[in-house]
């Protein structure tokens, strides 16, 4: 499974870790919905750490879309909310 | 559905919309490639902008550091002169400069991180753009509508995700750079206003007061030295005159000389009287005056006004008397 961390590039993560990543992602989503900035930051940090630990950077000349895309490390909750909307942060 | 999946879907939706705009898939490839090249240019320019901004902040940080050091020295100097008030003022300004410096340092670190990320992102995008170009040519060469469509979609999705990512990275870097420039501009203004006295600034009142104090003490020292010289040399003259009576004839002649020179001195004192001549009655009217008056003037050059005075003084007296 290919995971992108915005601003860092793509990582190849073994599918075996999918469940674990999904759990962390659920935490992140809950924090965003509750508007809990501290919980959000903590969940994002854990999620990114996990991808860094288990993923291997994908060579830059591979043209593959990512299954999962993660906000960059110092994203604010407001930025992530915008990312989730179609009109949001993504240019184009 | 979690955050990661949703973000990924938003990226895909954007890519699909762009694809749908094109009638011929091969057009999509060429159009997309053009946009990739534009984006690459933009990223490289972004990296250069961030670097420029970083260098400016670096320069400003150096200035602030110098200023803080200078104010520290001034405080020390003021203290050594017993001027606690001036030392306190210098330290207050130093702490202001220091806090500006601290904030700038934090922002500088951010900017540096942003620059590094952007540089890496630009290299990544370059690699992807190269890969895309190769793929594009292959697809075009083996083009059969049905087969090509899926391959084009794959390639396009892959690159458009990267482009979206890099586009956001540039936006972030631009925002941070703008913030940084705003701060740098504000600090420039502060320095110009004298609140953070620029190094060698024209309005450095602490330095000028310190300079004045040390200049004053220099003057006092010079004064004391001169006084010392005078009091030291005065007894020597006395000693010299005291030695003359005991000395030979040359010493006695030496003493006569000044007495003789008193003759020449007298005419030398005359010139100061000459400037008074213009103050005498103006000469042009003289021809109009009668011969008698001229003769009277010649008879008593300086006496004329004096002679008039009793008369003039007498008039009021007469007036008082009547």
CSV table of C-alpha atoms in Angstrom, one decimal:
chain,number,residue,atom,x,y,z
A,1,UNK,CA,0.0,0.0,0.0
A,2,UNK,CA,1.3,3.4,-0.9
A,3,UNK,CA,1.0,6.2,1.6
A,4,UNK,CA,1.8,9.8,0.9
A,5,UNK,CA,2.8,12.3,3.6
A,6,UNK,CA,2.2,15.7,2.2
A,7,UNK,CA,5.5,17.6,1.8
A,8,UNK,CA,7.5,14.5,2.2
A,9,UNK,CA,6.6,12.2,-0.6
A,10,UNK,CA,5.4,8.6,-0.9
A,11,UNK,CA,6.1,5.6,1.3
A,12,UNK,CA,5.5,1.9,0.6
A,13,UNK,CA,3.9,0.4,3.7
A,14,UNK,CA,3.2,-3.3,4.1
A,15,UNK,CA,-0.5,-4.1,4.0
A,16,UNK,CA,-0.1,-5.9,7.4
A,17,UNK,CA,0.1,-2.5,9.1
A,18,UNK,CA,-3.1,-1.3,7.5
A,19,UNK,CA,-5.3,-2.1,10.5
A,20,UNK,CA,-2.9,-0.3,12.8
A,21,UNK,CA,-2.8,2.8,10.6
A,22,UNK,CA,-6.6,2.8,10.2
A,23,UNK,CA,-7.0,2.8,14.0
A,24,UNK,CA,-4.6,5.8,14.4
A,25,UNK,CA,-6.5,7.4,11.5
A,26,UNK,CA,-9.8,6.9,13.3
A,27,UNK,CA,-8.3,8.7,16.4
A,28,UNK,CA,-7.2,11.5,14.2
A,29,UNK,CA,-10.6,11.9,12.6
A,30,UNK,CA,-12.3,11.9,16.0
A,31,UNK,CA,-10.0,14.6,17.2
A,32,UNK,CA,-10.9,16.7,14.1
A,33,UNK,CA,-14.6,16.2,14.6
A,34,UNK,CA,-14.4,17.1,18.3
A,35,UNK,CA,-12.2,20.1,17.5
A,36,UNK,CA,-9.7,18.9,20.0
A,37,UNK,CA,-6.4,20.5,18.9
A,38,UNK,CA,-4.2,18.7,21.4
A,39,UNK,CA,-5.6,15.3,20.6
A,40,UNK,CA,-5.3,16.1,17.0
A,41,UNK,CA,-1.7,17.0,17.2
A,42,UNK,CA,-0.9,13.9,19.3
A,43,UNK,CA,-2.8,11.6,16.9
A,44,UNK,CA,-1.1,13.1,13.8
A,45,UNK,CA,2.3,12.7,15.4
A,46,UNK,CA,1.7,9.0,16.2
A,47,UNK,CA,0.3,8.4,12.7
A,48,UNK,CA,3.3,10.0,11.0
A,49,UNK,CA,5.7,8.2,13.2
A,50,UNK,CA,4.2,4.9,12.3
A,51,UNK,CA,4.4,5.5,8.6
A,52,UNK,CA,8.0,6.6,9.0
A,53,UNK,CA,8.8,3.6,11.0
A,54,UNK,CA,7.2,1.0,8.8
A,55,UNK,CA,7.3,2.6,5.4
A,56,UNK,CA,10.0,2.7,2.9
A,57,UNK,CA,10.3,5.8,0.7
A,58,UNK,CA,9.1,5.2,-2.8
A,59,UNK,CA,11.5,6.1,-5.5
A,60,UNK,CA,10.6,9.5,-6.9
A,61,UNK,CA,10.3,8.3,-10.5
A,62,UNK,CA,7.4,5.9,-9.7
A,63,UNK,CA,4.1,7.3,-11.0
A,64,UNK,CA,1.6,5.8,-8.7
A,65,UNK,CA,-1.3,7.4,-6.9
A,66,UNK,CA,-1.4,6.9,-3.1
A,67,UNK,CA,-4.1,5.0,-1.4
A,68,UNK,CA,-3.8,7.1,1.7
A,69,UNK,CA,-2.6,10.7,2.1
A,70,UNK,CA,-1.5,12.2,5.3
A,71,UNK,CA,-1.3,15.9,6.2
A,72,UNK,CA,2.2,17.2,6.9
A,73,UNK,CA,3.7,17.2,10.3
A,74,UNK,CA,2.9,20.8,11.5
A,75,UNK,CA,-0.5,21.0,9.9
A,76,UNK,CA,-3.1,22.8,12.0
A,77,UNK,CA,-6.6,21.3,12.4
A,78,UNK,CA,-8.0,24.1,10.3
A,79,UNK,CA,-5.7,23.1,7.4
A,80,UNK,CA,-6.7,19.5,7.6
A,81,UNK,CA,-10.4,20.5,7.6
A,82,UNK,CA,-9.7,22.5,4.4
A,83,UNK,CA,-7.9,19.5,2.9
A,84,UNK,CA,-11.0,17.4,3.4
A,85,UNK,CA,-13.1,19.7,1.2
A,86,UNK,CA,-13.0,19.6,-2.5
A,87,UNK,CA,-12.4,23.4,-2.6
A,88,UNK,CA,-9.7,23.1,0.0
A,89,UNK,CA,-6.0,23.4,-0.1
A,90,UNK,CA,-5.1,21.3,-3.0
A,91,UNK,CA,-4.3,23.5,-6.0
A,92,UNK,CA,-5.7,22.8,-9.4
B,1,UNK,CA,-13.7,6.6,6.5
B,2,UNK,CA,-10.6,8.1,8.0
B,3,UNK,CA,-8.8,11.3,7.2
B,4,UNK,CA,-6.1,9.7,5.1
B,5,UNK,CA,-8.6,8.0,2.8
B,6,UNK,CA,-10.7,11.1,2.4
B,7,UNK,CA,-7.7,13.3,1.5
B,8,UNK,CA,-6.6,10.7,-1.0
B,9,UNK,CA,-10.1,10.8,-2.6
B,10,UNK,CA,-10.1,14.5,-2.8
B,11,UNK,CA,-6.8,14.4,-4.7
B,12,UNK,CA,-8.2,11.7,-7.0
B,13,UNK,CA,-11.4,13.7,-7.6
B,14,UNK,CA,-9.3,16.7,-8.7
B,15,UNK,CA,-7.3,14.6,-11.1
B,16,UNK,CA,-10.4,13.0,-12.6
B,17,UNK,CA,-12.0,16.3,-13.2
B,18,UNK,CA,-8.9,17.5,-15.0
B,19,UNK,CA,-8.9,14.4,-17.1
B,20,UNK,CA,-12.6,14.7,-18.0
B,21,UNK,CA,-12.0,18.2,-19.5
B,22,UNK,CA,-10.0,16.7,-22.3
B,23,UNK,CA,-11.6,15.0,-25.3
B,24,UNK,CA,-8.6,13.3,-26.6
B,25,UNK,CA,-6.5,11.5,-23.9
B,26,UNK,CA,-3.3,12.3,-25.7
B,27,UNK,CA,-4.1,16.0,-25.3
B,28,UNK,CA,-4.4,15.3,-21.6
B,29,UNK,CA,-0.8,14.0,-21.6
B,30,UNK,CA,0.6,17.0,-23.4
B,31,UNK,CA,-1.4,19.5,-21.4
B,32,UNK,CA,-0.5,17.9,-18.2
B,33,UNK,CA,3.2,17.8,-19.1
B,34,UNK,CA,3.1,21.6,-19.8
B,35,UNK,CA,1.6,22.2,-16.4
B,36,UNK,CA,4.2,20.0,-14.8
B,37,UNK,CA,7.0,22.1,-16.4
B,38,UNK,CA,5.3,25.3,-15.3
B,39,UNK,CA,5.1,23.9,-11.8
B,40,UNK,CA,8.7,22.9,-11.8
B,41,UNK,CA,9.7,26.4,-12.7
B,42,UNK,CA,7.5,27.8,-10.0
B,43,UNK,CA,9.0,25.4,-7.4
B,44,UNK,CA,12.5,26.4,-8.4
B,45,UNK,CA,11.6,30.1,-8.2
B,46,UNK,CA,10.0,29.3,-4.8
B,47,UNK,CA,13.2,27.8,-3.5
B,48,UNK,CA,15.2,30.8,-4.7
B,49,UNK,CA,12.7,33.2,-3.0
B,50,UNK,CA,12.9,31.4,0.3
B,51,UNK,CA,16.7,31.4,0.1
B,52,UNK,CA,16.7,35.1,-0.5
B,53,UNK,CA,14.3,35.7,2.3
B,54,UNK,CA,16.4,33.5,4.6
B,55,UNK,CA,19.6,35.4,3.7
B,56,UNK,CA,17.9,38.7,4.5
B,57,UNK,CA,16.8,37.4,7.9
B,58,UNK,CA,20.3,36.1,8.5
B,59,UNK,CA,21.7,39.6,7.9
B,60,UNK,CA,19.1,41.1,10.2
B,61,UNK,CA,19.9,38.6,12.9
B,62,UNK,CA,23.6,39.5,12.6
B,63,UNK,CA,22.7,43.2,13.0
B,64,UNK,CA,20.5,42.6,16.0
B,65,UNK,CA,23.3,40.5,17.6
B,66,UNK,CA,25.8,43.2,17.0
B,67,UNK,CA,23.4,45.7,18.5
B,68,UNK,CA,22.8,43.6,21.5
B,69,UNK,CA,26.6,43.2,22.0
B,70,UNK,CA,27.1,46.9,21.6
B,71,UNK,CA,24.4,47.8,24.1
B,72,UNK,CA,26.0,45.3,26.5
B,73,UNK,CA,29.4,47.1,26.2
B,74,UNK,CA,27.7,50.4,26.6
B,75,UNK,CA,26.0,49.2,29.8
B,76,UNK,CA,29.4,48.0,31.1
B,77,UNK,CA,31.0,51.3,30.2
B,78,UNK,CA,28.2,53.3,31.8
B,79,UNK,CA,28.5,51.3,35.0
B,80,UNK,CA,32.2,51.9,35.1
B,81,UNK,CA,31.5,55.6,34.9
B,82,UNK,CA,29.0,55.3,37.7
B,83,UNK,CA,26.0,55.9,35.5
B,84,UNK,CA,23.5,53.3,36.6
B,85,UNK,CA,20.7,55.1,34.9
B,86,UNK,CA,22.4,54.9,31.5
B,87,UNK,CA,23.4,51.3,32.1
B,88,UNK,CA,19.8,50.4,32.8
B,89,UNK,CA,18.6,52.1,29.6
B,90,UNK,CA,21.2,50.3,27.6
B,91,UNK,CA,20.2,46.9,29.1
B,92,UNK,CA,16.5,47.6,28.5
B,93,UNK,CA,17.3,48.2,24.9
B,94,UNK,CA,19.5,45.2,24.8
B,95,UNK,CA,16.6,43.0,26.1
B,96,UNK,CA,14.3,44.4,23.4
B,97,UNK,CA,16.9,43.6,20.7
B,98,UNK,CA,17.4,40.2,22.2
B,99,UNK,CA,13.7,39.4,22.2
B,100,UNK,CA,13.4,40.4,18.6
B,101,UNK,CA,16.4,38.2,17.9
B,102,UNK,CA,14.8,35.2,19.6
B,103,UNK,CA,11.6,35.5,17.6
B,104,UNK,CA,13.6,35.9,14.4
B,105,UNK,CA,15.6,32.9,15.2
B,106,UNK,CA,12.5,30.7,15.6
B,107,UNK,CA,11.1,31.9,12.3
B,108,UNK,CA,14.5,31.5,10.7
B,109,UNK,CA,14.6,27.8,11.7
B,110,UNK,CA,11.1,27.3,10.2
B,111,UNK,CA,12.1,29.0,7.0
B,112,UNK,CA,15.2,26.9,6.7
B,113,UNK,CA,13.2,23.7,7.2
B,114,UNK,CA,10.7,25.0,4.5
B,115,UNK,CA,13.6,25.6,2.2
B,116,UNK,CA,15.0,22.2,2.6
B,117,UNK,CA,11.6,20.5,2.1
B,118,UNK,CA,11.0,22.6,-1.0
B,119,UNK,CA,14.4,21.7,-2.4
B,120,UNK,CA,13.7,18.0,-1.9
B,121,UNK,CA,10.1,18.4,-3.3
B,122,UNK,CA,11.5,20.1,-6.4
B,123,UNK,CA,13.9,17.1,-7.0
B,124,UNK,CA,11.1,14.7,-6.4
B,125,UNK,CA,8.9,16.5,-8.9
B,126,UNK,CA,11.7,16.6,-11.4
B,127,UNK,CA,12.1,12.8,-11.2
B,128,UNK,CA,8.3,12.3,-11.6
B,129,UNK,CA,8.1,14.8,-14.5
B,130,UNK,CA,10.9,12.9,-16.2
B,131,UNK,CA,9.1,9.6,-15.6
B,132,UNK,CA,5.9,11.1,-16.9
B,133,UNK,CA,7.5,12.3,-20.1
B,134,UNK,CA,8.9,8.8,-20.8
B,135,UNK,CA,5.5,7.2,-20.1
B,136,UNK,CA,3.7,9.8,-22.2
B,137,UNK,CA,5.8,9.0,-25.3
B,138,UNK,CA,5.3,5.3,-24.9
B,139,UNK,CA,1.6,5.7,-24.5
B,140,UNK,CA,1.4,7.9,-27.5
B,141,UNK,CA,3.4,5.5,-29.7
B,142,UNK,CA,1.3,2.5,-28.8
B,143,UNK,CA,-2.0,4.4,-28.8
B,144,UNK,CA,-5.2,2.5,-29.0
B,145,UNK,CA,-8.0,4.3,-27.4
B,146,UNK,CA,-9.3,1.7,-25.0
B,147,UNK,CA,-6.0,0.5,-23.8
B,148,UNK,CA,-4.4,3.9,-23.5
B,149,UNK,CA,-7.1,5.4,-21.5
B,150,UNK,CA,-6.4,3.4,-18.3
B,151,UNK,CA,-2.7,3.9,-18.6
B,152,UNK,CA,-3.1,7.6,-19.1
B,153,UNK,CA,-5.4,7.8,-16.1
B,154,UNK,CA,-2.8,6.0,-14.0
B,155,UNK,CA,0.1,8.2,-15.1
B,156,UNK,CA,-2.0,11.3,-14.7
B,157,UNK,CA,-3.3,10.4,-11.3
B,158,UNK,CA,0.2,9.7,-10.1
B,159,UNK,CA,1.7,12.9,-11.3
B,160,UNK,CA,-1.3,15.1,-10.4
B,161,UNK,CA,-1.1,13.9,-6.8
B,162,UNK,CA,2.6,15.0,-6.7
B,163,UNK,CA,1.7,18.3,-8.3
B,164,UNK,CA,-1.0,18.9,-5.8
B,165,UNK,CA,1.4,18.1,-3.0
B,166,UNK,CA,4.2,20.3,-4.4
B,167,UNK,CA,1.7,23.1,-5.1
B,168,UNK,CA,0.7,23.1,-1.5
B,169,UNK,CA,4.3,23.0,-0.4
B,170,UNK,CA,5.0,26.1,-2.5
B,171,UNK,CA,2.0,27.8,-1.0
B,172,UNK,CA,3.2,27.1,2.5
B,173,UNK,CA,6.7,28.3,1.7
B,174,UNK,CA,5.3,31.5,0.2
B,175,UNK,CA,3.1,32.1,3.2
B,176,UNK,CA,6.0,31.6,5.6
B,177,UNK,CA,8.2,33.8,3.5
B,178,UNK,CA,5.6,36.5,3.5
B,179,UNK,CA,5.3,36.3,7.3
B,180,UNK,CA,9.1,36.5,7.6
B,181,UNK,CA,9.3,39.5,5.3
B,182,UNK,CA,6.6,41.2,7.2
B,183,UNK,CA,8.6,40.7,10.4
B,184,UNK,CA,11.8,41.7,8.8
B,185,UNK,CA,10.2,44.8,7.6
B,186,UNK,CA,8.8,45.6,11.0
B,187,UNK,CA,12.2,45.2,12.5
B,188,UNK,CA,13.7,47.5,9.9
B,189,UNK,CA,11.1,50.1,10.8
B,190,UNK,CA,11.9,49.6,14.5
B,191,UNK,CA,15.6,50.1,13.8
B,192,UNK,CA,14.9,53.2,11.7
B,193,UNK,CA,12.8,54.6,14.5
B,194,UNK,CA,15.7,54.3,16.8
B,195,UNK,CA,13.9,52.1,19.3
B,196,UNK,CA,16.4,49.3,18.5
B,197,UNK,CA,19.2,51.6,17.7
B,198,UNK,CA,20.9,50.3,14.6
B,199,UNK,CA,24.6,49.6,14.8
B,200,UNK,CA,26.4,52.9,14.3
B,201,UNK,CA,23.0,54.5,14.1
B,202,UNK,CA,22.7,58.2,14.0
B,203,UNK,CA,20.4,58.5,17.0
B,204,UNK,CA,22.4,56.5,19.4
B,205,UNK,CA,21.9,58.8,22.4
B,206,UNK,CA,23.4,56.3,24.9
B,207,UNK,CA,26.6,56.3,22.9
B,208,UNK,CA,26.7,60.0,22.5
B,209,UNK,CA,26.2,60.5,26.2
B,210,UNK,CA,28.9,58.1,27.0
B,211,UNK,CA,31.1,59.8,24.4
B,212,UNK,CA,30.3,63.2,26.0
B,213,UNK,CA,31.1,61.9,29.4
B,214,UNK,CA,34.4,60.4,28.3
B,215,UNK,CA,35.1,63.6,26.3
B,216,UNK,CA,34.4,65.6,29.4
B,217,UNK,CA,36.6,63.5,31.5
B,218,UNK,CA,39.3,63.9,28.9
B,219,UNK,CA,38.9,67.6,29.1
B,220,UNK,CA,39.1,67.5,32.8
B,221,UNK,CA,42.2,65.4,32.6
B,222,UNK,CA,43.8,67.7,30.1
B,223,UNK,CA,42.8,70.7,32.3
B,224,UNK,CA,44.4,69.1,35.3
B,225,UNK,CA,47.5,68.3,33.4
B,226,UNK,CA,47.8,71.8,32.1
B,227,UNK,CA,47.3,73.2,35.6
B,228,UNK,CA,50.0,70.8,36.8
B,229,UNK,CA,52.3,72.1,34.2
B,230,UNK,CA,51.6,75.7,35.1
B,231,UNK,CA,52.2,75.2,38.8
B,232,UNK,CA,55.3,73.2,38.1
B,233,UNK,CA,56.7,75.9,35.7
B,234,UNK,CA,55.9,78.9,37.8
B,235,UNK,CA,58.4,78.1,40.6
B,236,UNK,CA,61.0,77.6,37.9
B,237,UNK,CA,60.7,81.3,36.8
B,238,UNK,CA,61.0,82.4,40.3
B,239,UNK,CA,64.1,80.2,40.6
B,240,UNK,CA,65.4,81.8,37.5
B,241,UNK,CA,64.9,85.4,38.7
B,242,UNK,CA,66.3,84.4,42.1
B,243,UNK,CA,69.4,83.1,40.3
B,244,UNK,CA,70.0,86.3,38.4
B,245,UNK,CA,71.3,88.4,41.2
B,246,UNK,CA,73.8,85.7,42.0
B,247,UNK,CA,74.6,85.3,38.3
B,248,UNK,CA,77.1,87.3,36.1
B,249,UNK,CA,76.7,90.5,34.0
B,250,UNK,CA,74.8,88.8,31.2
B,251,UNK,CA,72.0,88.0,33.5
B,252,UNK,CA,71.9,91.6,34.6
B,253,UNK,CA,71.9,92.7,31.0
B,254,UNK,CA,69.1,90.4,30.3
B,255,UNK,CA,67.1,92.2,32.9
B,256,UNK,CA,67.9,95.6,31.5
B,257,UNK,CA,66.7,94.6,28.1
B,258,UNK,CA,63.0,94.4,29.1
B,259,UNK,CA,63.3,97.9,30.6
B,260,UNK,CA,64.8,99.2,27.4
B,261,UNK,CA,62.2,97.6,25.4
B,262,UNK,CA,59.6,99.6,27.2
B,263,UNK,CA,60.4,102.4,24.8
B,264,UNK,CA,59.6,100.5,21.7
B,265,UNK,CA,56.5,99.1,23.5
B,266,UNK,CA,54.9,102.5,23.8
B,267,UNK,CA,54.6,103.1,20.1
B,268,UNK,CA,53.5,99.6,19.7
B,269,UNK,CA,50.5,100.3,21.9
B,270,UNK,CA,49.6,103.3,19.6
B,271,UNK,CA,48.0,101.2,16.8
B,272,UNK,CA,45.0,100.3,18.9
B,273,UNK,CA,44.1,103.9,18.8
B,274,UNK,CA,44.2,104.0,15.0
B,275,UNK,CA,41.0,102.1,14.6
B,276,UNK,CA,39.3,104.9,16.5
B,277,UNK,CA,40.1,107.2,13.7
B,278,UNK,CA,37.2,106.0,11.6
B,279,UNK,CA,35.0,106.8,14.6
B,280,UNK,CA,36.0,110.4,14.3
B,281,UNK,CA,33.5,112.7,12.4
B,282,UNK,CA,33.1,111.5,8.8
B,283,UNK,CA,35.6,112.9,6.4
B,284,UNK,CA,33.4,113.6,3.4
B,285,UNK,CA,31.5,116.3,5.2
B,286,UNK,CA,34.7,118.0,6.0
B,287,UNK,CA,35.0,120.0,2.7
B,288,UNK,CA,31.5,121.3,3.3
B,289,UNK,CA,32.5,122.5,6.8
B,290,UNK,CA,33.9,125.9,7.2
B,291,UNK,CA,37.6,126.5,7.3
B,292,UNK,CA,37.3,127.4,10.9
B,293,UNK,CA,35.6,124.2,11.8
B,294,UNK,CA,38.3,122.3,9.9
B,295,UNK,CA,41.0,124.2,11.7
B,296,UNK,CA,39.3,123.6,15.0
B,297,UNK,CA,39.1,119.9,14.2
B,298,UNK,CA,42.8,119.9,13.2
B,299,UNK,CA,43.6,121.7,16.4
B,300,UNK,CA,41.9,119.3,18.6
B,301,UNK,CA,41.5,116.0,16.7
B,302,UNK,CA,40.2,114.1,19.6
B,303,UNK,CA,39.0,117.0,21.5
B,304,UNK,CA,36.1,118.0,19.3
B,305,UNK,CA,33.6,115.6,20.7
B,306,UNK,CA,35.0,116.2,24.2
B,307,UNK,CA,34.7,120.0,23.7
B,308,UNK,CA,31.1,119.5,22.5
B,309,UNK,CA,30.2,117.4,25.5
B,310,UNK,CA,30.2,120.1,28.1
B,311,UNK,CA,28.0,122.2,25.9
B,312,UNK,CA,25.7,119.3,25.3
B,313,UNK,CA,25.7,118.3,28.9
B,314,UNK,CA,25.1,121.9,29.7
B,315,UNK,CA,21.9,122.1,27.7
B,316,UNK,CA,20.0,119.6,29.8
B,317,UNK,CA,21.3,121.3,32.8
B,318,UNK,CA,20.0,124.6,31.5
B,319,UNK,CA,16.7,122.8,30.8
B,320,UNK,CA,16.6,121.5,34.3
B,321,UNK,CA,17.4,125.0,35.6
B,322,UNK,CA,14.7,126.7,33.7
